[in-house]
Short mmCIF file of C-alpha atoms in Angstrom, two decimals:
data_model
loop_
_atom_site.label_atom_id
_atom_site.label_comp_id
_atom_site.label_asym_id
_atom_site.label_seq_id
_atom_site.Cartn_x
_atom_site.Cartn_y
_atom_site.Cartn_z
CA LEU H 1 -23.57 -36.61 -10.85
CA GLN H 2 -25.80 -37.08 -7.83
CA GLY H 3 -22.77 -37.78 -5.78
CA SER H 4 -21.13 -34.41 -6.43
CA LYS H 5 -24.33 -32.55 -5.47
CA ILE H 6 -24.05 -34.33 -1.89
CA ARG H 7 -20.25 -33.70 -1.32
CA PRO H 8 -19.98 -30.57 0.68
CA ARG H 9 -17.47 -28.58 -0.73
CA LYS H 10 -14.48 -26.79 0.87
CA TRP H 11 -13.75 -23.50 -0.30
CA ASP H 12 -10.15 -21.94 -0.39
CA ILE H 13 -10.10 -18.35 0.93
CA GLY H 14 -7.20 -17.73 -1.07
CA LYS H 15 -8.68 -18.52 -4.31
CA LEU H 16 -12.23 -17.21 -3.55
CA ILE H 17 -10.83 -13.89 -2.88
CA TYR H 18 -9.75 -13.50 -6.65
CA MET H 19 -12.87 -14.98 -7.76
CA GLU H 20 -14.28 -11.72 -9.46
CA ASN H 21 -17.82 -13.30 -10.16
CA ILE H 22 -18.47 -13.74 -6.56
CA GLU H 23 -19.53 -10.92 -3.98
CA PRO H 24 -16.82 -10.74 -1.11
CA PHE H 25 -20.05 -11.01 1.06
CA ASP H 26 -20.70 -14.79 -0.51
CA CYS H 27 -17.10 -15.58 -0.42
CA ILE H 28 -16.92 -15.20 3.40
CA LYS H 29 -20.14 -17.31 3.37
CA ARG H 30 -18.85 -20.15 1.28
CA TRP H 31 -15.47 -20.22 3.06
CA LYS H 32 -17.26 -20.33 6.52
CA GLY H 33 -19.90 -22.96 5.03
CA GLU H 34 -22.51 -20.73 5.84
CA LEU H 35 -24.04 -20.86 2.46
CA GLU H 36 -27.46 -22.45 1.91
CA ASP H 37 -27.19 -25.85 0.14
CA GLU H 38 -29.51 -24.97 -3.03
CA ASN H 39 -27.18 -22.34 -3.68
CA GLU H 40 -24.27 -24.21 -3.82
CA GLU H 41 -25.28 -26.78 -6.21
CA SER H 42 -26.66 -24.47 -8.87
CA GLY H 43 -23.31 -22.49 -9.06
CA GLU H 44 -23.81 -20.49 -12.23
CA GLN H 45 -27.40 -19.76 -11.69
CA SER H 46 -26.93 -18.16 -8.36
CA GLU H 47 -24.29 -16.10 -9.52
CA GLU H 48 -26.71 -14.98 -12.39
CA GLU H 49 -29.23 -14.26 -9.60
CA ASP H 50 -26.70 -12.36 -7.74
CA PHE H 51 -25.75 -10.39 -10.57
CA PHE H 52 -29.38 -9.20 -11.09
CA LYS H 53 -29.91 -8.51 -7.41
CA GLN H 54 -26.86 -6.27 -7.29
CA ALA H 55 -27.75 -4.45 -10.13
CA ASP H 56 -31.24 -3.62 -8.92
CA LYS H 57 -30.09 -2.45 -5.42
CA PRO H 58 -28.04 0.62 -4.94
CA GLU H 59 -24.30 -0.14 -4.53
CA ASN H 60 -24.36 0.42 -0.87
CA LYS H 61 -27.52 0.40 1.43
CA ASN H 62 -26.10 3.63 3.07
CA THR H 63 -23.18 5.70 2.26
CA GLU H 64 -21.15 4.13 5.02
CA ALA H 65 -21.16 0.41 4.49
CA GLU H 66 -19.41 -1.95 6.47
CA ASP H 67 -17.51 -3.27 3.53
CA ASP H 68 -16.08 0.09 2.54
CA LEU H 69 -12.55 1.54 3.64
CA GLU H 70 -14.02 4.80 3.37
CA LYS H 71 -15.39 4.26 6.76
CA PHE H 72 -12.59 4.00 8.97
CA LYS H 73 -14.13 2.53 12.10
CA PRO H 74 -14.74 -1.33 11.86
CA HIS H 75 -17.90 -2.98 12.92
CA PHE H 76 -18.71 -3.69 16.53
CA GLU H 77 -21.38 -5.44 18.13
CA THR H 78 -23.80 -3.67 20.10
CA PHE H 79 -22.95 -2.34 23.52
CA LYS H 80 -25.09 -5.13 25.33
CA LYS H 81 -23.15 -7.81 23.46
CA LEU H 82 -19.88 -6.54 24.14
CA ALA H 83 -20.67 -6.06 27.84
CA ALA H 84 -21.76 -9.81 28.00
CA LYS H 85 -18.81 -11.11 26.29
CA TRP H 86 -16.39 -9.11 28.06
CA SER H 87 -17.59 -9.95 31.64
CA SER H 88 -14.56 -11.93 31.88
CA PHE H 89 -11.30 -11.92 30.29
CA ASP H 90 -10.31 -15.45 30.14
CA SER H 91 -10.46 -15.38 26.07
CA LEU H 92 -7.62 -12.80 26.28
CA LYS H 93 -5.27 -14.38 28.68
CA GLY H 94 -2.52 -15.34 26.64
CA ARG H 95 -2.20 -11.81 25.29
CA PHE H 96 -1.09 -9.82 28.23
CA ALA H 97 2.57 -9.86 29.20
CA GLY H 98 1.82 -8.12 32.46
CA ARG H 99 2.61 -9.56 35.90
CA PRO H 100 0.73 -12.93 36.61
CA ASN H 101 -2.65 -12.46 38.03
CA LEU H 102 -2.38 -13.94 41.61
CA GLU H 103 -5.89 -14.85 41.93
CA GLN H 104 -5.48 -17.84 39.67
CA MET C 1 -6.65 5.12 -27.99
CA SER C 2 -4.70 4.75 -24.87
CA SER C 3 -7.90 4.28 -22.84
CA SER C 4 -7.10 0.46 -22.86
CA ARG C 5 -4.27 1.31 -20.45
CA ILE C 6 -6.68 2.96 -17.99
CA THR C 7 -7.74 0.66 -15.13
CA SER C 8 -11.56 0.94 -14.54
CA PHE C 9 -13.73 0.55 -11.36
CA GLN C 10 -17.24 1.20 -10.65
CA GLY C 11 -18.63 2.87 -7.61
CA SER C 12 -17.69 4.92 -4.63
CA ARG C 13 -16.18 2.13 -2.68
CA ASN C 14 -12.66 2.51 -1.42
CA PHE C 15 -12.47 5.74 -3.09
CA ARG C 16 -9.37 7.17 -1.40
CA LEU C 17 -7.49 3.75 -1.60
CA LEU C 18 -7.88 3.42 -5.38
CA ILE C 19 -6.41 7.21 -5.85
CA VAL C 20 -3.65 6.27 -3.63
CA LEU C 21 -2.81 3.10 -5.24
CA ALA C 22 -3.14 4.62 -8.76
CA THR C 23 -0.57 7.36 -7.36
CA LEU C 24 1.69 4.51 -6.02
CA SER C 25 1.51 2.51 -9.20
CA GLY C 26 1.56 5.42 -11.48
CA LYS C 27 -1.02 3.93 -13.39
CA PRO C 28 -4.14 6.09 -14.75
CA ILE C 29 -7.60 5.08 -13.22
CA LYS C 30 -11.20 5.71 -14.29
CA ILE C 31 -13.92 5.54 -11.64
CA GLU C 32 -17.54 5.25 -13.06
CA LYS C 33 -21.07 5.06 -11.56
CA ILE C 34 -20.15 7.15 -8.38
CA ARG C 35 -23.34 6.95 -6.46
CA SER C 36 -25.22 7.16 -9.85
CA ASP C 37 -28.48 5.62 -8.46
CA ASP C 38 -28.32 7.97 -5.56
CA LEU C 39 -30.85 10.82 -5.26
CA ASN C 40 -27.73 13.18 -4.81
CA PRO C 41 -25.20 11.38 -7.39
CA GLY C 42 -21.50 12.01 -8.05
CA LEU C 43 -18.71 12.92 -6.01
CA ARG C 44 -19.36 14.31 -2.45
CA ASP C 45 -17.83 17.42 -1.36
CA HIS C 46 -15.10 15.76 0.91
CA GLU C 47 -14.09 13.49 -2.00
CA VAL C 48 -13.42 16.80 -4.18
CA SER C 49 -11.52 18.27 -1.36
CA PHE C 50 -9.57 15.14 -1.33
CA LEU C 51 -8.71 15.23 -4.96
CA ARG C 52 -7.68 18.87 -4.56
CA LEU C 53 -5.47 17.59 -1.66
CA MET C 54 -3.91 14.98 -4.18
CA GLU C 55 -3.40 17.83 -6.81
CA ALA C 56 -1.26 19.57 -4.28
CA VAL C 57 0.98 17.04 -3.01
CA THR C 58 1.69 15.73 -6.29
CA ASN C 59 3.26 17.09 -9.63
CA GLY C 60 1.78 16.44 -13.00
CA SER C 61 -1.51 14.39 -12.03
CA SER C 62 -4.57 15.41 -14.18
CA ILE C 63 -7.98 15.04 -12.66
CA GLU C 64 -10.86 15.07 -14.90
CA ILE C 65 -14.40 14.96 -13.33
CA SER C 66 -17.32 14.31 -15.61
CA TYR C 67 -20.32 16.91 -15.56
CA THR C 68 -22.64 14.82 -13.39
CA GLY C 69 -19.76 13.90 -10.98
CA THR C 70 -20.33 10.33 -11.52
CA THR C 71 -17.09 9.50 -13.45
CA ILE C 72 -13.63 10.56 -12.77
CA ILE C 73 -10.38 9.80 -14.53
CA TYR C 74 -7.18 10.35 -12.37
CA LYS C 75 -3.80 10.38 -14.25
CA PRO C 76 -1.21 10.17 -11.46
CA GLY C 77 1.84 12.66 -11.38
CA ILE C 78 4.90 12.07 -8.82
CA ILE C 79 4.63 12.64 -5.24
CA THR C 80 6.26 16.06 -4.45
CA GLY C 81 4.93 16.54 -0.72
CA GLY C 82 6.00 20.04 0.49
CA SER C 83 4.44 22.62 2.84
CA TYR C 84 0.44 23.09 2.14
CA THR C 85 -2.39 23.82 4.36
CA HIS C 86 -5.65 22.45 3.53
CA ASN C 87 -8.96 23.47 4.41
CA CYS C 88 -10.91 20.58 5.10
CA PRO C 89 -15.00 20.73 4.48
CA PRO C 90 -17.02 20.08 7.61
CA SER C 91 -18.59 17.14 6.17
CA LYS C 92 -15.42 14.94 7.05
CA PRO C 93 -12.91 15.45 9.73
CA VAL C 94 -9.40 16.02 9.28
CA GLY C 95 -8.49 12.24 9.90
CA TYR C 96 -10.35 11.31 6.26
CA TYR C 97 -7.55 13.57 4.67
CA VAL C 98 -4.51 12.66 6.81
CA GLU C 99 -5.15 8.75 6.43
CA PRO C 100 -4.41 8.33 2.75
CA MET C 101 -1.50 10.80 2.99
CA LEU C 102 0.27 8.34 5.17
CA TYR C 103 0.59 6.06 2.13
CA LEU C 104 2.19 8.28 0.26
CA ALA C 105 4.39 10.70 2.28
CA PRO C 106 7.17 8.49 2.75
CA PHE C 107 7.66 8.06 -0.70
CA SER C 108 7.60 11.59 -1.82
CA LYS C 109 10.13 13.90 -3.41
CA ASN C 110 9.92 16.47 -0.51
CA LYS C 111 9.30 15.90 2.80
CA PHE C 112 5.43 16.56 3.87
CA SER C 113 4.54 19.31 6.34
CA ILE C 114 0.75 19.84 5.69
CA ILE C 115 -1.59 21.57 7.95
CA PHE C 116 -5.34 20.48 7.98
CA ARG C 117 -8.14 22.65 9.22
CA GLY C 118 -11.40 21.58 10.23
CA VAL C 119 -13.25 19.14 12.36
CA THR C 120 -10.79 17.11 14.33
CA ALA C 121 -13.12 14.18 15.35
CA SER C 122 -16.20 12.37 14.28
CA HIS C 123 -17.99 8.78 14.85
CA ASN C 124 -16.67 6.98 11.70
CA ASP C 125 -13.47 8.54 10.42
CA ALA C 126 -10.02 8.31 11.88
CA GLY C 127 -9.48 10.48 15.02
CA VAL C 128 -6.07 12.49 15.69
CA GLU C 129 -5.13 10.06 18.32
CA ALA C 130 -5.96 6.90 16.25
CA ILE C 131 -3.50 8.13 13.55
CA LYS C 132 -0.86 9.30 16.07
CA TRP C 133 -0.96 6.05 18.26
CA GLY C 134 -2.34 3.70 15.86
CA LEU C 135 -1.22 4.21 12.36
CA LEU C 136 2.24 6.07 12.87
CA PRO C 137 3.39 3.03 14.68
CA VAL C 138 2.59 0.92 11.89
CA MET C 139 4.57 3.25 9.39
CA GLU C 140 7.38 3.01 11.98
CA LYS C 141 7.51 -0.76 11.59
CA PHE C 142 7.98 -0.38 7.95
CA GLY C 143 10.98 1.87 8.31
CA VAL C 144 9.25 5.44 8.46
CA ARG C 145 10.60 6.64 11.63
CA GLU C 146 10.31 10.41 11.48
CA CYS C 147 6.67 11.11 11.17
CA ALA C 148 4.54 13.07 13.57
CA LEU C 149 0.82 14.50 13.78
CA HIS C 150 0.70 17.54 15.91
CA THR C 151 -2.72 18.75 17.40
CA LEU C 152 -2.35 22.64 17.32
CA LYS C 153 -6.18 23.15 18.02
CA ARG C 154 -8.99 20.58 18.58
CA GLY C 155 -12.38 21.16 16.81
CA SER C 156 -15.25 19.13 17.68
CA PRO C 157 -18.22 18.56 15.33
CA PRO C 158 -20.11 20.23 13.70
CA LEU C 159 -18.52 23.57 13.52
CA GLY C 160 -14.74 22.45 14.08
CA GLY C 161 -12.25 24.87 14.13
CA GLY C 162 -9.41 22.60 14.78
CA GLU C 163 -5.98 22.41 13.25
CA VAL C 164 -3.24 19.49 13.16
CA HIS C 165 0.09 19.50 11.41
CA LEU C 166 1.23 16.29 9.60
CA VAL C 167 5.07 16.05 9.25
CA VAL C 168 6.66 13.12 7.44
CA ASP C 169 10.53 13.61 7.51
CA SER C 170 11.41 10.08 6.60
CA LEU C 171 11.78 9.61 2.90
CA ILE C 172 12.53 6.31 2.02
CA ALA C 173 13.03 4.27 -1.20
CA GLN C 174 10.49 1.53 -0.12
CA PRO C 175 9.02 -0.08 2.90
CA VAL C 176 11.15 -2.54 5.15
CA THR C 177 9.90 -6.16 4.22
CA MET C 178 7.72 -7.37 7.11
CA HIS C 179 8.10 -10.65 9.06
CA ALA C 180 5.55 -10.57 11.75
CA LEU C 181 4.78 -14.07 12.76
CA ASP C 182 3.98 -14.13 16.16
CA THR C 183 0.97 -12.29 17.92
CA PRO C 184 2.57 -9.70 20.14
CA GLN C 185 2.05 -9.56 23.88
CA ILE C 186 0.37 -6.52 25.22
CA ALA C 187 2.36 -4.85 28.02
CA SER C 188 0.17 -1.69 28.67
CA ILE C 189 -2.96 0.18 28.04
CA ARG C 190 -2.81 3.86 27.67
CA GLY C 191 -5.48 6.33 26.47
CA VAL C 192 -6.46 9.90 26.19
CA ALA C 193 -9.77 11.42 27.15
CA TYR C 194 -10.42 14.92 25.74
CA SER C 195 -12.95 17.47 25.98
CA THR C 196 -13.44 20.97 24.24
CA ARG C 197 -15.75 23.49 25.43
CA VAL C 198 -17.47 21.47 28.05
CA SER C 199 -16.96 20.66 31.82
CA PRO C 200 -13.65 18.77 32.42
CA SER C 201 -15.70 16.48 34.66
CA MET C 202 -16.80 14.75 31.39
CA VAL C 203 -13.09 13.79 30.68
CA ASN C 204 -12.87 11.99 34.18
CA ARG C 205 -16.02 10.30 34.02
CA MET C 206 -14.97 8.69 30.57
CA ILE C 207 -12.01 7.74 32.20
CA GLU C 208 -13.80 6.29 35.15
CA GLY C 209 -16.00 4.26 32.74
CA ALA C 210 -13.04 2.55 30.78
CA ARG C 211 -11.01 2.03 34.18
CA ASN C 212 -14.07 0.00 35.49
CA VAL C 213 -13.95 -2.27 32.51
CA LEU C 214 -9.98 -2.44 32.26
CA ARG C 215 -9.36 -2.91 35.94
CA GLY C 216 -9.14 -6.80 36.08
CA LEU C 217 -6.65 -6.74 33.30
CA SER C 218 -3.21 -7.57 34.44
CA CYS C 219 -1.32 -4.61 32.92
CA GLU C 220 -0.78 -0.91 33.68
CA VAL C 221 -3.85 1.12 32.44
CA ASP C 222 -2.95 4.72 32.14
CA ILE C 223 -5.36 7.21 30.69
CA THR C 224 -4.75 10.98 30.53
CA ALA C 225 -7.13 13.63 30.79
CA ASP C 226 -6.83 16.26 27.98
CA VAL C 227 -8.94 19.26 28.61
CA TRP C 228 -8.99 21.95 26.02
CA ARG C 229 -10.12 25.33 26.74
CA GLY C 230 -10.06 28.86 25.00
CA GLU C 231 -9.06 29.69 21.33
CA ASN C 232 -7.17 26.25 20.62
CA SER C 233 -10.61 24.43 21.65
CA GLY C 234 -12.39 25.01 18.37
CA LYS C 235 -15.76 26.21 17.76
CA SER C 236 -18.29 23.58 19.18
CA PRO C 237 -18.46 21.43 22.44
CA GLY C 238 -17.46 17.86 22.30
CA TRP C 239 -15.47 15.12 24.10
CA GLY C 240 -14.21 11.68 23.22
CA ILE C 241 -11.70 9.06 24.38
CA THR C 242 -9.00 6.92 22.69
CA LEU C 243 -7.48 3.61 24.07
CA VAL C 244 -4.46 1.94 23.01
CA ALA C 245 -2.99 -1.32 23.85
CA GLU C 246 0.73 -1.37 23.39
CA SER C 247 3.12 -4.38 23.19
CA LYS C 248 6.76 -4.11 24.05
CA LYS C 249 7.94 -4.29 20.54
CA GLY C 250 5.84 -1.26 19.47
CA TRP C 251 2.70 -2.93 17.90
CA ARG C 252 -0.55 -1.15 19.11
CA TYR C 253 -4.48 -1.95 19.03
CA PHE C 254 -6.91 0.82 19.52
CA ALA C 255 -10.49 1.85 19.82
CA GLU C 256 -11.80 5.15 19.88
CA ASN C 257 -15.43 6.95 20.06
CA ILE C 258 -16.65 10.40 20.80
CA GLY C 259 -19.68 11.45 22.43
CA GLY C 260 -22.77 12.65 20.46
CA ALA C 261 -25.97 14.19 21.80
CA GLY C 262 -27.53 12.68 24.65
CA ASP C 263 -24.45 10.19 25.49
CA VAL C 264 -23.38 9.65 28.81
CA PRO C 265 -19.62 9.91 29.48
CA GLU C 266 -19.40 6.76 31.70
CA ASP C 267 -21.23 4.82 28.79
CA ILE C 268 -18.68 6.13 26.09
CA GLY C 269 -15.70 5.10 28.27
CA THR C 270 -17.23 1.79 28.95
CA GLN C 271 -17.93 0.99 25.31
CA VAL C 272 -14.49 2.12 24.17
CA ALA C 273 -12.99 -0.11 26.81
CA TYR C 274 -14.98 -2.89 25.65
CA GLU C 275 -14.16 -2.17 21.70
CA LEU C 276 -10.63 -2.35 22.84
CA LEU C 277 -10.92 -5.82 24.35
CA GLU C 278 -12.78 -7.17 21.18
CA GLU C 279 -10.19 -5.35 18.89
CA ILE C 280 -7.56 -7.23 20.52
CA SER C 281 -9.42 -10.41 20.29
CA GLU C 282 -10.15 -9.94 16.48
CA SER C 283 -6.48 -9.09 15.82
CA ALA C 284 -3.24 -10.82 15.43
CA VAL C 285 -0.26 -8.48 14.87
CA VAL C 286 -2.44 -5.41 13.50
CA GLY C 287 -5.77 -4.08 14.31
CA ARG C 288 -8.62 -4.23 11.64
CA THR C 289 -7.87 -0.35 11.16
CA GLN C 290 -4.24 -0.57 10.54
CA LEU C 291 -4.49 -3.84 8.23
CA PRO C 292 -4.93 -1.98 5.04
CA LEU C 293 -2.01 0.26 5.67
CA ALA C 294 0.25 -2.85 6.32
CA ILE C 295 -0.87 -4.68 3.65
CA VAL C 296 -0.27 -1.90 0.85
CA TYR C 297 3.17 -1.22 2.31
CA MET C 298 4.08 -4.81 1.97
CA VAL C 299 2.70 -4.84 -1.76
CA ILE C 300 4.91 -2.08 -2.44
CA GLY C 301 7.79 -3.22 -0.74
CA LYS C 302 11.17 -4.77 -2.11
CA GLU C 303 10.82 -7.86 -4.33
CA ASP C 304 11.17 -10.08 -1.31
CA ILE C 305 8.38 -12.24 0.55
CA GLY C 306 6.94 -10.44 3.14
CA ARG C 307 4.78 -12.16 6.05
CA LEU C 308 2.19 -10.81 8.47
CA ARG C 309 0.15 -12.82 10.79
CA ILE C 310 -3.45 -12.21 11.00
CA THR C 311 -6.74 -13.59 12.53
CA LYS C 312 -9.36 -15.68 10.59
CA SER C 313 -11.90 -12.78 11.45
CA GLN C 314 -9.77 -10.39 9.95
CA VAL C 315 -10.67 -11.82 6.41
CA ASP C 316 -13.77 -9.96 5.93
CA GLU C 317 -15.51 -8.14 3.22
CA ARG C 318 -13.28 -5.11 3.50
CA PHE C 319 -10.13 -7.29 3.17
CA ILE C 320 -11.23 -9.13 0.04
CA TRP C 321 -12.30 -5.61 -1.59
CA LEU C 322 -8.73 -4.21 -0.65
CA LEU C 323 -6.98 -7.49 -2.10
CA ARG C 324 -9.13 -7.25 -5.26
CA HIS C 325 -8.38 -3.38 -5.75
CA ILE C 326 -4.61 -4.12 -5.10
CA LYS C 327 -4.58 -7.00 -7.83
CA LYS C 328 -6.33 -4.58 -10.25
CA MET C 329 -3.62 -1.92 -9.75
CA PHE C 330 -0.55 -3.81 -9.14
CA GLY C 331 -1.29 -7.45 -10.44
CA THR C 332 -0.18 -8.74 -7.19
CA GLU C 333 -1.69 -11.74 -5.50
CA VAL C 334 -1.71 -12.38 -1.74
CA PHE C 335 -1.21 -15.86 -0.46
CA LEU C 336 -2.82 -17.09 2.80
CA LYS C 337 -1.52 -20.06 4.54
CA PRO C 338 -2.86 -21.24 8.20
CA VAL C 339 -0.48 -20.97 10.75
CA ASP C 340 1.60 -24.39 11.82
CA GLU C 341 0.13 -24.26 15.49
CA PRO C 342 -2.61 -26.83 16.64
CA GLU C 343 -4.43 -24.39 18.83
CA SER C 344 -4.71 -21.38 16.55
CA ASP C 345 -6.62 -20.85 13.33
CA ASP C 346 -4.50 -17.51 12.47
CA ILE C 347 -3.58 -17.17 8.90
CA ILE C 348 -0.19 -15.95 7.71
CA VAL C 349 -0.57 -13.27 4.72
CA THR C 350 2.32 -14.05 2.10
CA ILE C 351 2.98 -11.19 -0.23
CA LYS C 352 5.85 -10.73 -2.77
CA GLY C 353 6.60 -6.90 -2.72
CA ILE C 354 6.52 -5.45 -6.29
CA GLY C 355 9.96 -3.83 -6.17
CA PHE C 356 8.42 -0.30 -6.08
CA THR C 357 11.21 2.03 -5.64
CA ASN C 358 10.42 5.84 -4.83
CA THR C 359 11.05 7.43 -8.41
CA ASN C 360 12.43 10.58 -6.39
CA LYS C 361 15.07 8.20 -5.11
CA LYS C 362 16.33 6.49 -8.24
CA THR C 363 19.54 8.69 -8.95
CA ALA C 364 20.51 8.42 -5.16
#
C-alpha cells in the first residue's frame, strides 16, 4: 500500500479528457504533473472536495472565462511578458519558409 | 416520456457550440442552470438573439425558455439557410453570430446569405478580418470553397452601425477528411489596420508598431491601411488591427485587437504583433481560435479516420470542454497520439468521422 503512495502517477491525457469526474483544470494539472502529492494519493476524497468547491463558487468567476468557447480570443500573457519572450525569434526559426537570414 | 432522449447540460459554457452541435446531430438538448447563481440570472440578450437567428436559418426547430431564462430546451430542425437580415444587439459584435453559422452553413438546404447589422469589432469576440482570414480558410481546407464575408459598413463599439454580409455558396454533403500531419511553414505575414471616424494617422501608427516587431523575421510583411469615412464608418470612433501569418498551402494563424479608451496605437500594433508570434509558437496546423471549428468538422466527416497535428499547449481547458461536449452529443471520442519525432512533443489528434450526411443532400 505504501509503495503505491510513493510511485508518481503518470496520467494519460487521452483518458483524462473523458473522465467526467475530474475538472478540466485538474486534468491539465495532473497531466503536466503539477498537482500536489496529497491530492493525488487521496483521489476520491479530493474529488469530493472539488465537487463541493465547484458547487460553492459560481460556475465562472466572470462571464468571459478563459475555458469558455463563448470567448473567442485566446489567453495571452501580459504585454511585458510577451515583449520579453519575443525579443528574439530563435524559437520560431523553423517555422518560416522565407529567404534565409543572411546574418546567421 | 421522451425526456430521456434529451441530452442535458448545465451552465452557460459553450452555449453557441452546444446549440450548433445539437443542430448538426439532430438531437434535442436541455441546458439548465444558466447563470442561476448570477445576480442577473438566465440568458443574456445576445444569447436570445442568437437563438432567434437559429430559428431563422432552420426549419422546424423549437426553443422553449423557462420563465427565469435559466433553462432552455432546444429541439433542432433542419438547416435551411436562405436570405435573412439579422440585427445584432450591441452587447456582442457581429462576429459572435457569424462564427456559429460557419459550422452550419455548408450543410444547409439552401445557400446562406445573411446580413448582420451591429457592432463589427470587440476585444473578446471574432472580428470581421479574423473570420475572413482566419476561419474561412479553415473551411476551405475542409472543402467549403465558396464562402465569403463582405464588410459593407464598419461599426465600432459602443454604438455600432456596421453591416457585414455572409455568403456561403458551397453546399456539401460532409467535410473532407483531414490529414494534416506536418506543421506548415509560414511564407508571409499580412494584415489590415482599420479606423472608423478617427484620424487616419492612427492606422499608420498601429502599422508602425507592428512592423517594428516583425521587422527581424525572414518573411514578407504587408499591412494594409483601411480608413473608413462617412456613412459606411458606423456611429462610433474606433480602430484596430488584425495580423495573419500565411503558409503556402493556405493555413493561417492570426491575432487581432482593437483600441480602447486611452490606448496608444503603437502599443496595440506592437502587442498584436507579439500575440501573433505567440499564437504561431502555440500552434501546429491551426491556431487556438481555429481549433474548435476544425475538430467539429472532423467529427462530422465521413466514416474515415482524420488526423490533425496540434501542439501540447493546445490541449487546454477549452479543448477538454470541447471534446467532452462533442462526446456527449455525438458519442465520439478523440484519440491523442504523440508524434513520432524525437525533438517535438506535438500530438496527432485522430478522429473517426460519424458519417454525417447533409440531410438535404441525401436524395442527390
